[in-house]
Amino acid sequence: RWRTRALPITSDPALRGSAGGSSARRQVTWTLRCMQHHRVVVGAAAWRGDLCADVLGTAVPDSSGPPSQREPGDVGAMIAAMDTASWYRSFAQVEASGSSPIYEALAGAVADSSEVVTCLEELPVAKRQPNLLLASARLVGAPLDDPADFVDVVTARWSDVAGVMAERSTQTNEPARTAAFLPLLAAIDGPVALIEVGCSAGLCLFPDRYSISYNGAASLVPQSPVRVDVEASGPVPLPTRLPEVVARIGVDLNPLDVTNAEDLAWLEALIWPEHVTRLARLRAAAQVVADDPPTLLRGDLVDTIDDAIAMAPPESTKVVFHSAVLNYLAPTARAEFAERVRRHPRTVWFANEAPGVLDGVTTELLPPPSASAPAFFVLSEGTHRTIGISDPHGTWLRWAGSDPA
């Protein structure tokens, strides 16, 4: 089902001569290679919405935030030159198509509305993301059933919509991503301290509390209200026991509190309208987190990682992990983060990032035929070795040829 196609990446003006060079081209190439042939959009214009922010790392120039967040990531700097209408049209045709007919129609209507596009272009580039607009509009009550009405309400209430967009960011917190990490955590003997960077509300700090089933097999926590069903392929070392978690520590620039009604409403608004299973899972996971709150640290992940690791019990194995986070950092900041993690004894590092985000982490794997979208993350042991690939929403997991456990 998945076809590959040689793409003239370097012919895109946004790519020629940009900082990041071959690393940036590799990142775009790997993602676009696995897109369905009939939906390929040549060049950097192919991706720029919710999964774009997650999968390609649309960190863009911004004068605010900590230093490691201000410098653009390789792909984000290149994609920033793309015009807003094309960004929304690509989001509709490439990302939302096949996954959310509602968002496909709404994003297309935004692309066709010169008035909304003009409003969006008054915002910093980092705040123009389609998923950020759509979630913000939902939060202020914009109708989803009619694209024309949606555009009218967004235009009429632009100050309210823009206010939410300025205050919030796309902090999608998908608990199903824990399915990629559980086989790795279960293989660690003794107490484990979980340390997630870019944790949002901390929903992924509870892999031992969720009912995760691989290929329909019985889960290790059948009584959990949080259900995750995963299609696993390759030599995945299916867990036969749960990790002994003794600490749950998260780091985020803006940690969200699931007991805060506004934060929870925002997390819910980030889930696409048709994804009712994901919404129910988020609500159930939020209750698990509320009943046993993790330690969430506010700060830049590079500057805060040493403090987070130091908080873990000394007798524990410290597990630093993350999904779709390092793409927001400049390459220099990624390198500094990696160096800081490596300095700590009894610490392992698992990354679940877009292709090309981490130097030296490569794969020839592609999503399974059953995958509903072409996007994927590369699961790795830091920059040391590739373990496999995973679905950004946690529905499938494909292991590389050798068993890393």
mmCIF file of N, CA and C in Angstrom, residues 1-2 36 231 233 366-373 398:
data_model
loop_
_atom_site.group_PDB
_atom_site.id
_atom_site.type_symbol
_atom_site.label_atom_id
_atom_site.label_comp_id
_atom_site.label_asym_id
_atom_site.label_seq_id
_atom_site.Cartn_x
_atom_site.Cartn_y
_atom_site.Cartn_z
ATOM 1 N N ARG A 1 0.827 -1.204 0.000
ATOM 2 C CA ARG A 1 0.000 0.000 0.000
ATOM 3 C C ARG A 1 0.864 1.258 0.000
ATOM 4 N N TRP A 2 1.961 1.218 0.737
ATOM 5 C CA TRP A 2 2.799 2.402 0.816
ATOM 6 C C TRP A 2 3.774 2.410 -0.348
ATOM 7 N N GLN A 36 1.367 8.197 1.022
ATOM 8 C CA GLN A 36 0.684 7.533 -0.074
ATOM 9 C C GLN A 36 0.931 8.316 -1.364
ATOM 10 N N GLU A 231 -1.371 -2.688 17.460
ATOM 11 C CA GLU A 231 -0.956 -3.683 16.477
ATOM 12 C C GLU A 231 0.568 -3.735 16.477
ATOM 13 N N SER A 233 4.215 -5.545 15.307
ATOM 14 C CA SER A 233 4.839 -6.400 14.300
ATOM 15 C C SER A 233 6.346 -6.379 14.489
ATOM 16 N N LEU A 366 8.841 1.103 7.478
ATOM 17 C CA LEU A 366 7.712 1.946 7.109
ATOM 18 C C LEU A 366 6.478 1.479 7.874
ATOM 19 N N PRO A 367 5.462 2.317 7.986
ATOM 20 C CA PRO A 367 4.242 1.913 8.707
ATOM 21 C C PRO A 367 3.624 0.655 8.112
ATOM 22 N N PRO A 368 2.890 -0.101 8.909
ATOM 23 C CA PRO A 368 2.222 -1.306 8.399
ATOM 24 C C PRO A 368 1.107 -0.938 7.423
ATOM 25 N N PRO A 369 0.703 -1.866 6.580
ATOM 26 C CA PRO A 369 -0.367 -1.583 5.610
ATOM 27 C C PRO A 369 -1.658 -1.092 6.250
ATOM 28 N N SER A 370 -1.906 -1.476 7.489
ATOM 29 C CA SER A 370 -3.150 -1.090 8.157
ATOM 30 C C SER A 370 -3.131 0.348 8.662
ATOM 31 N N ALA A 371 -1.977 1.003 8.645
ATOM 32 C CA ALA A 371 -1.867 2.362 9.183
ATOM 33 C C ALA A 371 -2.770 3.312 8.400
ATOM 34 N N SER A 372 -3.476 4.169 9.124
ATOM 35 C CA SER A 372 -4.414 5.091 8.485
ATOM 36 C C SER A 372 -3.744 6.360 7.994
ATOM 37 N N ALA A 373 -2.509 6.595 8.411
ATOM 38 C CA ALA A 373 -1.788 7.803 8.012
ATOM 39 C C ALA A 373 -0.317 7.455 7.835
ATOM 40 N N ARG A 398 6.112 -1.132 15.330
ATOM 41 C CA ARG A 398 6.886 -2.046 14.477
ATOM 42 C C ARG A 398 8.327 -2.061 14.956
#
